[in-house]
Structure formats: C-alpha cells, structure tokens
PDB file of C-alpha atoms in Angstrom:
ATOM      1  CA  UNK K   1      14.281  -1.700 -65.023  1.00 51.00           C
ATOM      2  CA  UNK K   2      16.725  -2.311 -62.068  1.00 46.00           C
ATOM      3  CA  UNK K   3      15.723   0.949 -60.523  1.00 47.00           C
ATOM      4  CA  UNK K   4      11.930   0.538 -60.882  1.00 46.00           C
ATOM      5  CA  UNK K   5      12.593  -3.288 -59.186  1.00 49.00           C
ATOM      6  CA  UNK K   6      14.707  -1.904 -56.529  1.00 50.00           C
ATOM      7  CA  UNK K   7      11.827   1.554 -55.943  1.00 46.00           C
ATOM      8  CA  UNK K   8       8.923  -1.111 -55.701  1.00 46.00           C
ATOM      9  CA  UNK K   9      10.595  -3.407 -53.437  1.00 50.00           C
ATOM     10  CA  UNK K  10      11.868  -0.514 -51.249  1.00 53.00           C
ATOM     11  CA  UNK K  11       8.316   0.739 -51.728  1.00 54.00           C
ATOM     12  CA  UNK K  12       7.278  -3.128 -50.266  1.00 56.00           C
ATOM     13  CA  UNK K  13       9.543  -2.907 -47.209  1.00 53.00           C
ATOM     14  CA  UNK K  14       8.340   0.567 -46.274  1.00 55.00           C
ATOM     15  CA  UNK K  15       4.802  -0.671 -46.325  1.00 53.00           C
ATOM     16  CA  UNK K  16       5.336  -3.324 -44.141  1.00 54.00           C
ATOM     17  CA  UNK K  17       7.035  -1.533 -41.760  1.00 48.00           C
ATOM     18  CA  UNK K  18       3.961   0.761 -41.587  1.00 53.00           C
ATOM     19  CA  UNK K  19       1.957  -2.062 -41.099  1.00 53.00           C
ATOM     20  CA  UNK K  20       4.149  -3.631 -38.538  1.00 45.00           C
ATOM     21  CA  UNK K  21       3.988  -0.709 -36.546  1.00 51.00           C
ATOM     22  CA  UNK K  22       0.311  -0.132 -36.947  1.00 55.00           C
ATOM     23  CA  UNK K  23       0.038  -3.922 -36.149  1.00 54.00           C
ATOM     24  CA  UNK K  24       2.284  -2.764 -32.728  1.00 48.00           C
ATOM     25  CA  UNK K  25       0.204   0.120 -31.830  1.00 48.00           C
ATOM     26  CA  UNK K  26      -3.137  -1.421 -31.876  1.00 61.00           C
ATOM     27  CA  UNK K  27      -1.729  -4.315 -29.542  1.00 53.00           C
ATOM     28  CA  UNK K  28      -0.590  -1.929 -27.235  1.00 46.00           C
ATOM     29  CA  UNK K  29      -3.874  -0.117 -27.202  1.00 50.00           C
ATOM     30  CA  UNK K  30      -5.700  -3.489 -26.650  1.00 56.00           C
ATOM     31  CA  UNK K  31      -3.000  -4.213 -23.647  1.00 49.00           C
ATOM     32  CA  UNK K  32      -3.912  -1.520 -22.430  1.00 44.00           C
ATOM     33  CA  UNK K  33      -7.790  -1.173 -22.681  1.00 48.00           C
ATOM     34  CA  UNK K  34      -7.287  -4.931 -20.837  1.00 49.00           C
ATOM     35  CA  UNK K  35      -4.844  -3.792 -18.104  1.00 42.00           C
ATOM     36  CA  UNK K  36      -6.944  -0.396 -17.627  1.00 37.00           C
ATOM     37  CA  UNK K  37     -10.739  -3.177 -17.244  1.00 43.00           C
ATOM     38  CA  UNK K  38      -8.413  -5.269 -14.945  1.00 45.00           C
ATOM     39  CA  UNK K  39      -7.602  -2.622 -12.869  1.00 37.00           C
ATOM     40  CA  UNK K  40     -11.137  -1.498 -12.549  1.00 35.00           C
ATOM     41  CA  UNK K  41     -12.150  -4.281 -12.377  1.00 42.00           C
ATOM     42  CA  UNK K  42     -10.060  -5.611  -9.321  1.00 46.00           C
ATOM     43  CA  UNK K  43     -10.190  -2.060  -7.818  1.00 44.00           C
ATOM     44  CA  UNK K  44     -14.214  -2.670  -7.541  1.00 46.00           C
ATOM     45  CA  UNK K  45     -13.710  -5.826  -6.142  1.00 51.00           C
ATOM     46  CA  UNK K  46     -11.415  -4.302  -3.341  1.00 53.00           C
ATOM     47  CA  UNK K  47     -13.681  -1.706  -2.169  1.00 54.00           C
ATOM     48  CA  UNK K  48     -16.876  -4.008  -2.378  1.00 66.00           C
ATOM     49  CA  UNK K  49     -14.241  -6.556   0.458  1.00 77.00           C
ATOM     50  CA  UNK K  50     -13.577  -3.115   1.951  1.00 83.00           C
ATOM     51  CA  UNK K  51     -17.410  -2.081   2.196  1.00 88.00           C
ATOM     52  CA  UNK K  52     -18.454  -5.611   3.219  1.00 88.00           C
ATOM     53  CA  UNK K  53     -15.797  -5.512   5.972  1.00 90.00           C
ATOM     54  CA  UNK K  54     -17.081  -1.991   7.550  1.00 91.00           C
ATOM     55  CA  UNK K  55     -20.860  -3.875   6.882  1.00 92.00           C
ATOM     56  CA  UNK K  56     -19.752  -7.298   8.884  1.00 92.00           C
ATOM     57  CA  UNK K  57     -18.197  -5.554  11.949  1.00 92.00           C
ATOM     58  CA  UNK K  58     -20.945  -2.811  12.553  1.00 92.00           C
ATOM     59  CA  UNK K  59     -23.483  -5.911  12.323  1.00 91.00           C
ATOM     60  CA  UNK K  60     -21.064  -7.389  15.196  1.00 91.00           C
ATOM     61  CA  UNK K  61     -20.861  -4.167  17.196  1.00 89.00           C
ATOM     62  CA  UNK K  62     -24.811  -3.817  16.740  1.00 88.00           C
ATOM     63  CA  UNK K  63     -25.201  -7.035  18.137  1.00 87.00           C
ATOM     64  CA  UNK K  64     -23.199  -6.427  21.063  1.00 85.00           C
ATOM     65  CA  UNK K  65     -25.465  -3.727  21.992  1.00 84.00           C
ATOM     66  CA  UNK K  66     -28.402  -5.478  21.332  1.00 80.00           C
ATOM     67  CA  UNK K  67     -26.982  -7.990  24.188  1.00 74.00           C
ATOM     68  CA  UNK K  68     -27.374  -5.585  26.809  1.00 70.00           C
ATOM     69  CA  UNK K  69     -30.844  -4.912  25.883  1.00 68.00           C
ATOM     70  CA  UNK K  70     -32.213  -8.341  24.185  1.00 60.00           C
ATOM     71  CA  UNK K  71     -29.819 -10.751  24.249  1.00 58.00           C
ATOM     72  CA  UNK K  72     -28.618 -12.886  27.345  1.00 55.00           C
ATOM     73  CA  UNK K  73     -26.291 -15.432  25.966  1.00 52.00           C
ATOM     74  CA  UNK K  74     -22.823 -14.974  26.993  1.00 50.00           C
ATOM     75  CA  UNK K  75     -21.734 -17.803  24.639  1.00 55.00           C
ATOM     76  CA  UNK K  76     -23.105 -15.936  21.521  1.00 71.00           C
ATOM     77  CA  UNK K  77     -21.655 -12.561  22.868  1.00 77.00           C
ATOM     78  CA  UNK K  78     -18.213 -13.866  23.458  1.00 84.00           C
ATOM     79  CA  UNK K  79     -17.931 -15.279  20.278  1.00 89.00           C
ATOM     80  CA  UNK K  80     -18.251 -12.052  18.250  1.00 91.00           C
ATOM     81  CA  UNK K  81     -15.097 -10.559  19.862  1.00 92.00           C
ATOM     82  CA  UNK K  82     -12.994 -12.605  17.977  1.00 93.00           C
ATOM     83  CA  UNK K  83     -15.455 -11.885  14.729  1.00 94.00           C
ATOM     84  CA  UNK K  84     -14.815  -8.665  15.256  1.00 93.00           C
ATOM     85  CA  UNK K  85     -10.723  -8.821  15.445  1.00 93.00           C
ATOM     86  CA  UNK K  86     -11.077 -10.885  12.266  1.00 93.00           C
ATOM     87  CA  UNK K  87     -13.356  -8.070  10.288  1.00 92.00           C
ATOM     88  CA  UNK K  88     -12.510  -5.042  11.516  1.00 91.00           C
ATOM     89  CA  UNK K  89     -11.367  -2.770   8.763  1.00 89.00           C
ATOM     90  CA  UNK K  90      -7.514  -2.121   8.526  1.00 88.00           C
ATOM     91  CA  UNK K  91      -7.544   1.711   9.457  1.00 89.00           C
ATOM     92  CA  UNK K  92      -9.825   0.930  12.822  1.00 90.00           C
ATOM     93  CA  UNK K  93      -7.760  -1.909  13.487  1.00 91.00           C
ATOM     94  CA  UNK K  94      -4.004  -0.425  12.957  1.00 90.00           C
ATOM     95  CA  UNK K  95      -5.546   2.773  15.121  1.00 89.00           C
ATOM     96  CA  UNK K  96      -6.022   0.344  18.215  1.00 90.00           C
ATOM     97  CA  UNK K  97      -3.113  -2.096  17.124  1.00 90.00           C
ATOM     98  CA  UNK K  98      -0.779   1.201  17.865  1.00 87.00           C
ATOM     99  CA  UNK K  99      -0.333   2.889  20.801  1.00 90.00           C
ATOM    100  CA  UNK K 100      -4.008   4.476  21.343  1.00 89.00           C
ATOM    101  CA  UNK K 101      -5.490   1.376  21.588  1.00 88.00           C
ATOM    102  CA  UNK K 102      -2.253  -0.072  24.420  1.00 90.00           C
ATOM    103  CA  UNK K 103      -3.125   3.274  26.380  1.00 91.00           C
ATOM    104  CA  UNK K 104      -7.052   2.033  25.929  1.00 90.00           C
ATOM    105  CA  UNK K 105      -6.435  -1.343  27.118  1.00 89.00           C
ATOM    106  CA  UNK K 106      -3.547   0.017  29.800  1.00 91.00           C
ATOM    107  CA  UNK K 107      -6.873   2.438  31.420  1.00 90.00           C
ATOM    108  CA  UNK K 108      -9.047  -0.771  31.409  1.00 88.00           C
ATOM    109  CA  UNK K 109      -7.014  -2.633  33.164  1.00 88.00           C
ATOM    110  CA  UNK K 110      -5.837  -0.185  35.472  1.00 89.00           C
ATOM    111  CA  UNK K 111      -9.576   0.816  36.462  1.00 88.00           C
ATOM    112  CA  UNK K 112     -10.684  -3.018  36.271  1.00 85.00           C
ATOM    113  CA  UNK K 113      -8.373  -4.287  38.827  1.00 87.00           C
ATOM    114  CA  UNK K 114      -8.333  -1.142  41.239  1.00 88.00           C
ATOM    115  CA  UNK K 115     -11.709   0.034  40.931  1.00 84.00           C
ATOM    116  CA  UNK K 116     -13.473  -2.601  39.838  1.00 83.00           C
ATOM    117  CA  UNK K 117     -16.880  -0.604  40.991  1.00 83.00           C
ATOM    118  CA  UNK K 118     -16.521   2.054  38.817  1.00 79.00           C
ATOM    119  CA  UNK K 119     -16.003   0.242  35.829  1.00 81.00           C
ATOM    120  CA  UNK K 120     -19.156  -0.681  34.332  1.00 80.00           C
ATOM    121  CA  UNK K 121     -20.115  -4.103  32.791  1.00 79.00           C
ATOM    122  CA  UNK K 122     -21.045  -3.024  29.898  1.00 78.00           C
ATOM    123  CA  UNK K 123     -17.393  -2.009  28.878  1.00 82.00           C
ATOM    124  CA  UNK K 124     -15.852  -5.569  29.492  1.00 84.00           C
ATOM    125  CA  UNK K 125     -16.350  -7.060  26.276  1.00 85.00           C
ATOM    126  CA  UNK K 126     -14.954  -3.398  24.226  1.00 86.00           C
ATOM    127  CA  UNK K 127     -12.418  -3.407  26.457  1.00 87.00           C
ATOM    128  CA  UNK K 128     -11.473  -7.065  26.244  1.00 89.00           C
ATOM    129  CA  UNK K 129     -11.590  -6.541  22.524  1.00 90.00           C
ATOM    130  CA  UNK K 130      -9.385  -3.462  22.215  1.00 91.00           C
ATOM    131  CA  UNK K 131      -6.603  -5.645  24.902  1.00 90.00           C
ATOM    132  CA  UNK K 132      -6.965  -8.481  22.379  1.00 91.00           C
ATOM    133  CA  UNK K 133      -6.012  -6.395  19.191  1.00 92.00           C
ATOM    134  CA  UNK K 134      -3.170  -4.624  21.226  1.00 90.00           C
ATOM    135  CA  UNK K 135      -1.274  -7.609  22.294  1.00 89.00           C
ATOM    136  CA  UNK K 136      -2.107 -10.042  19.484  1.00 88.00           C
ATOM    137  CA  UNK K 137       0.686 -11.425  17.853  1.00 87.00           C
ATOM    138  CA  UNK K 138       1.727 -11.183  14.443  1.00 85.00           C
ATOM    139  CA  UNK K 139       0.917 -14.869  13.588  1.00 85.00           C
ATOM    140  CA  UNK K 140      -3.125 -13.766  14.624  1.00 84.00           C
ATOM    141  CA  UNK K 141      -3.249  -9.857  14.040  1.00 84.00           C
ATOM    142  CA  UNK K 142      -1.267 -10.192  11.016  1.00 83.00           C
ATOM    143  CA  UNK K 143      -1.256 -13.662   8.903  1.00 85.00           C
ATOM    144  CA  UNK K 144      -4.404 -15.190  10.142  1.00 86.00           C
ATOM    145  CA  UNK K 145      -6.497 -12.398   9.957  1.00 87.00           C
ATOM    146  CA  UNK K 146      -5.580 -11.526   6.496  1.00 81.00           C
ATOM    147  CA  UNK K 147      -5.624 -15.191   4.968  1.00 85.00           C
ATOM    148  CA  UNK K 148      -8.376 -17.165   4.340  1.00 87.00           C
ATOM    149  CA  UNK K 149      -8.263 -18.648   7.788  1.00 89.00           C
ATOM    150  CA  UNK K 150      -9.714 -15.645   8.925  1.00 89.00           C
ATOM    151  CA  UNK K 151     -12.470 -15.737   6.772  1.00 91.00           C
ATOM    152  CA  UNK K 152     -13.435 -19.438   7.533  1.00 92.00           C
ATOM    153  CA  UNK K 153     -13.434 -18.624  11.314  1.00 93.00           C
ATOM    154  CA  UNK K 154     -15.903 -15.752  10.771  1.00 93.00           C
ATOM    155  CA  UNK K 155     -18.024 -18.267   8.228  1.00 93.00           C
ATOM    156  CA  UNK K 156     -17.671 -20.373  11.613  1.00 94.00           C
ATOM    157  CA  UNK K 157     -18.657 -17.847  14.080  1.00 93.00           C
ATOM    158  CA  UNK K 158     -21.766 -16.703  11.858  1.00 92.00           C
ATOM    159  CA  UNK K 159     -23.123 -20.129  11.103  1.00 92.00           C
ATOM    160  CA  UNK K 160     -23.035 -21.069  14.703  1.00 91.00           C
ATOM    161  CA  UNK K 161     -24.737 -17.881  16.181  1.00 89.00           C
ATOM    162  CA  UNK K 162     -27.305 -18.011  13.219  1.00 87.00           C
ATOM    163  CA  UNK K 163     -28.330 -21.953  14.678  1.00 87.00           C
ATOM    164  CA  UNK K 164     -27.944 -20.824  18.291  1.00 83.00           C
ATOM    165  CA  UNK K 165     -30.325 -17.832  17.702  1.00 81.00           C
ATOM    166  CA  UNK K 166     -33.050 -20.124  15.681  1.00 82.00           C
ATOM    167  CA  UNK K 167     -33.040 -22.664  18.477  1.00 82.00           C
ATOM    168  CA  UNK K 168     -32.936 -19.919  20.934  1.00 77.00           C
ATOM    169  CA  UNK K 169     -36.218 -19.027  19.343  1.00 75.00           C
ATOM    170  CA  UNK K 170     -38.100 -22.432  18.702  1.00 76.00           C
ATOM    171  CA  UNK K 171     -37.596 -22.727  15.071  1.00 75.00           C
ATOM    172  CA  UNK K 172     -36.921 -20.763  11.672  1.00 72.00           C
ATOM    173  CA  UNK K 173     -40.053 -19.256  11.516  1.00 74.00           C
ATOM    174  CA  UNK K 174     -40.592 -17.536  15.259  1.00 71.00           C
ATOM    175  CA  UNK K 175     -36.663 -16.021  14.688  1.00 70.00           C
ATOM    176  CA  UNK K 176     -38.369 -13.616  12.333  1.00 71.00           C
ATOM    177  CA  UNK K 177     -41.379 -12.973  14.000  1.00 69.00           C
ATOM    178  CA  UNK K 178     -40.658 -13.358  18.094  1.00 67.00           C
ATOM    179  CA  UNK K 179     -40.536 -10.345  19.729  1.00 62.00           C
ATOM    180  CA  UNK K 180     -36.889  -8.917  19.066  1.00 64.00           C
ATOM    181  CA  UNK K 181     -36.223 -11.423  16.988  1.00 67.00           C
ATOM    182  CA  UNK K 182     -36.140  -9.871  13.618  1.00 75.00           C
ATOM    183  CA  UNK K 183     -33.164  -7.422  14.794  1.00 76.00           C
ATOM    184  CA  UNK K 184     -31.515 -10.423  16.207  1.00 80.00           C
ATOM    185  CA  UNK K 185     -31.693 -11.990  12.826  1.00 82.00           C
ATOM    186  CA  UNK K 186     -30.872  -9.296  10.466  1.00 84.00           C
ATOM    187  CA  UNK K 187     -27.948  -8.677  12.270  1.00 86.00           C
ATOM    188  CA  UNK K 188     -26.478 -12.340  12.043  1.00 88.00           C
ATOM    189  CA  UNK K 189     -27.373 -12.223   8.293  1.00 89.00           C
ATOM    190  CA  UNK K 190     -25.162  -9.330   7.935  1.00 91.00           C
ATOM    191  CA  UNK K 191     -22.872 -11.224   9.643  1.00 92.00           C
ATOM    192  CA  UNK K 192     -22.576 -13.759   6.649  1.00 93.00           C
ATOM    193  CA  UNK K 193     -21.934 -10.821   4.294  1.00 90.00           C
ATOM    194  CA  UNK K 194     -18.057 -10.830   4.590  1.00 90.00           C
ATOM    195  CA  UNK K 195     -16.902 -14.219   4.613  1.00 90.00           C
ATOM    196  CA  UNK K 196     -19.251 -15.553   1.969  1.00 88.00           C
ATOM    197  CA  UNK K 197     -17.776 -12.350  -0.508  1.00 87.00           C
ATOM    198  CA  UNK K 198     -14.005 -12.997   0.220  1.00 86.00           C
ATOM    199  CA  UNK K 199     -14.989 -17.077  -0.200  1.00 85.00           C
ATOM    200  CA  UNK K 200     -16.399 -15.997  -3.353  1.00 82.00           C
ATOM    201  CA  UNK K 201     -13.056 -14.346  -4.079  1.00 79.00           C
ATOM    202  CA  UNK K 202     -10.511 -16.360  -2.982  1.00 75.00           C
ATOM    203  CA  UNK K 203     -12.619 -19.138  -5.346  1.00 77.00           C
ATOM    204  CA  UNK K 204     -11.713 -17.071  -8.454  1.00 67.00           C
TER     205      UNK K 204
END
C-alpha cells in the first residue's frame, strides 16, 4: 500500500514537472513572438523616420532650385539651409561632416574670396550649407539635431515658409492655382512630412 502511495505521488510530482516546464516553454514562445512584433514593429517605424528624412530634405533641395527659377525670397531660401542640416539623412550628413565635405567647403572658400567672378551665385547657398555641417559643433551637428529640438525647429521652419508662400500668393486658394504655385506648395507640404512623423513618435 506504501509503495502504490509513494508510485502515485512520485507519479504526481513528475506530472507537474511536465507541466511546469510546458507552462515555461509556452511563456518563452509568447516572449518571444512579443519581442520578435516589437522588433518589427520598431524596425518599421525606423525606416518610415529614415524614408521621411530622405523625403523632407529632397523637398528642401527641390525648393532651392525652384528659387533660382520661381522663387525670389531670400528670407524663405535662407531658412531651408538650416532645415536641411536638421533633416539630412545620417550617411549624407557624416559624408560632408568628414573630411570630403571640409575639402568642399575649404574649395568654396578659397574660390569665393580669390575669384569671386568665377564662382557662380547659384552655389552660395550649397556651399554655405556644406561649411555649416563641416564646422558645426557637436552641441548642433550632434545633440540638437538628433533630439526633438531639431524636429520642432524644422516644424518651425515649415510652418513659417508655408504662411510666407500663401501670403506671397494672395490667399489659400491662388497658392494652388497661381502660376508656379502648385510646385511651390507641394514642396512645403513635403516639408511637414518629417517633423509631424518624429512628433508623432516622440508622443508615443
């Protein structure tokens, strides 16, 4: 009688322990179906801040060029150099922050102040741009562009040129159908796309 007490409670203890480690196994396989949708999750979110970024500055460079053609404000051109330091993507930005973009700005400078009739206008603002990410400090190049400081000064920069380009235009309505005014306008939209997404991030 002893024996069959001491088989079925040995028989008890081995059954738990198989259900304790089933128990174990199926709450690692839910860790890890949450890490794995985490993970996927956060990795879209990265390259949708990446994709936005390459979006936001090629809206910026497009609207540069659309200055020397359409635009004449040197108040709304000016103000997307800085947009641009703030957006450009982290490969572009490291290329010129090294020692391609010093011997950039070095040529520049060199032609600019010695032959200041070769160099053409339409280079200042690039140029100016490339000097500025060069000799940035690490308070501006590094912190401030990557923290949400950043992202409030582009917010800035967009909301401004987006009212400046409307008044420029007499009103909401002739900004999207003046002559030129439709390119104008789609590319300050795109200049909202950023900002607002890594807002919308830094919310959650």
């Amino acid at each position: 009688m002893e024996k069959k007490k001491g088989y079925l409670a040995m028989r008890r203890d081995q059954e738990m322990a198989s259900g304790l480690i089933t128990s174990d196994f199926q709450d690692f396989a839910n860790a890890a179906k949450k890490l794995a949708n985490h993970a996927i999750k956060l990795g879209g979110l990265g390259f949708g801040t990446t994709f936005l970024q390459w979006i936001a500055s090629f809206a910026a460079i497009y609207l540069l060029i659309l200055d020397r053609t359409n635009w004449k404000t040197n108040i709304l051109t000016g103000l997307l150099i800085p947009y641009i330091f703030f957006t450009l993507p982290s490969i572009l930005f490291n290329v010129f922050r090294g020692e391609i973009g010093r011997w950039i700005a070095f040529v520049a400078l060199i032609l600019r102040l010695f032959f200041p009739k070769h160099f053409p206008d339409w280079l200042e603002l690039p140029s100016a741009l490339i000097l500025l990410i060069a000799v940035a400090p690490s308070l501006c190049a590094s912190t401030i562009r990557n923290d949400w400081i950043g992202v409030v000064i582009c917010l800035a920069i967009a909301c401004y040129l987006l009212q400046e380009h409307i008044r420029a235009c007499g009103g909401f309505r002739n900004s999207f159908t003046k002559a030129n005014g439709i390119s104008n306008i789609v590319g300050i939209i795109l200049l909202f796309v950023y900002p607002a997404w890594a807002i919308v991030l830094y919310i959650l």
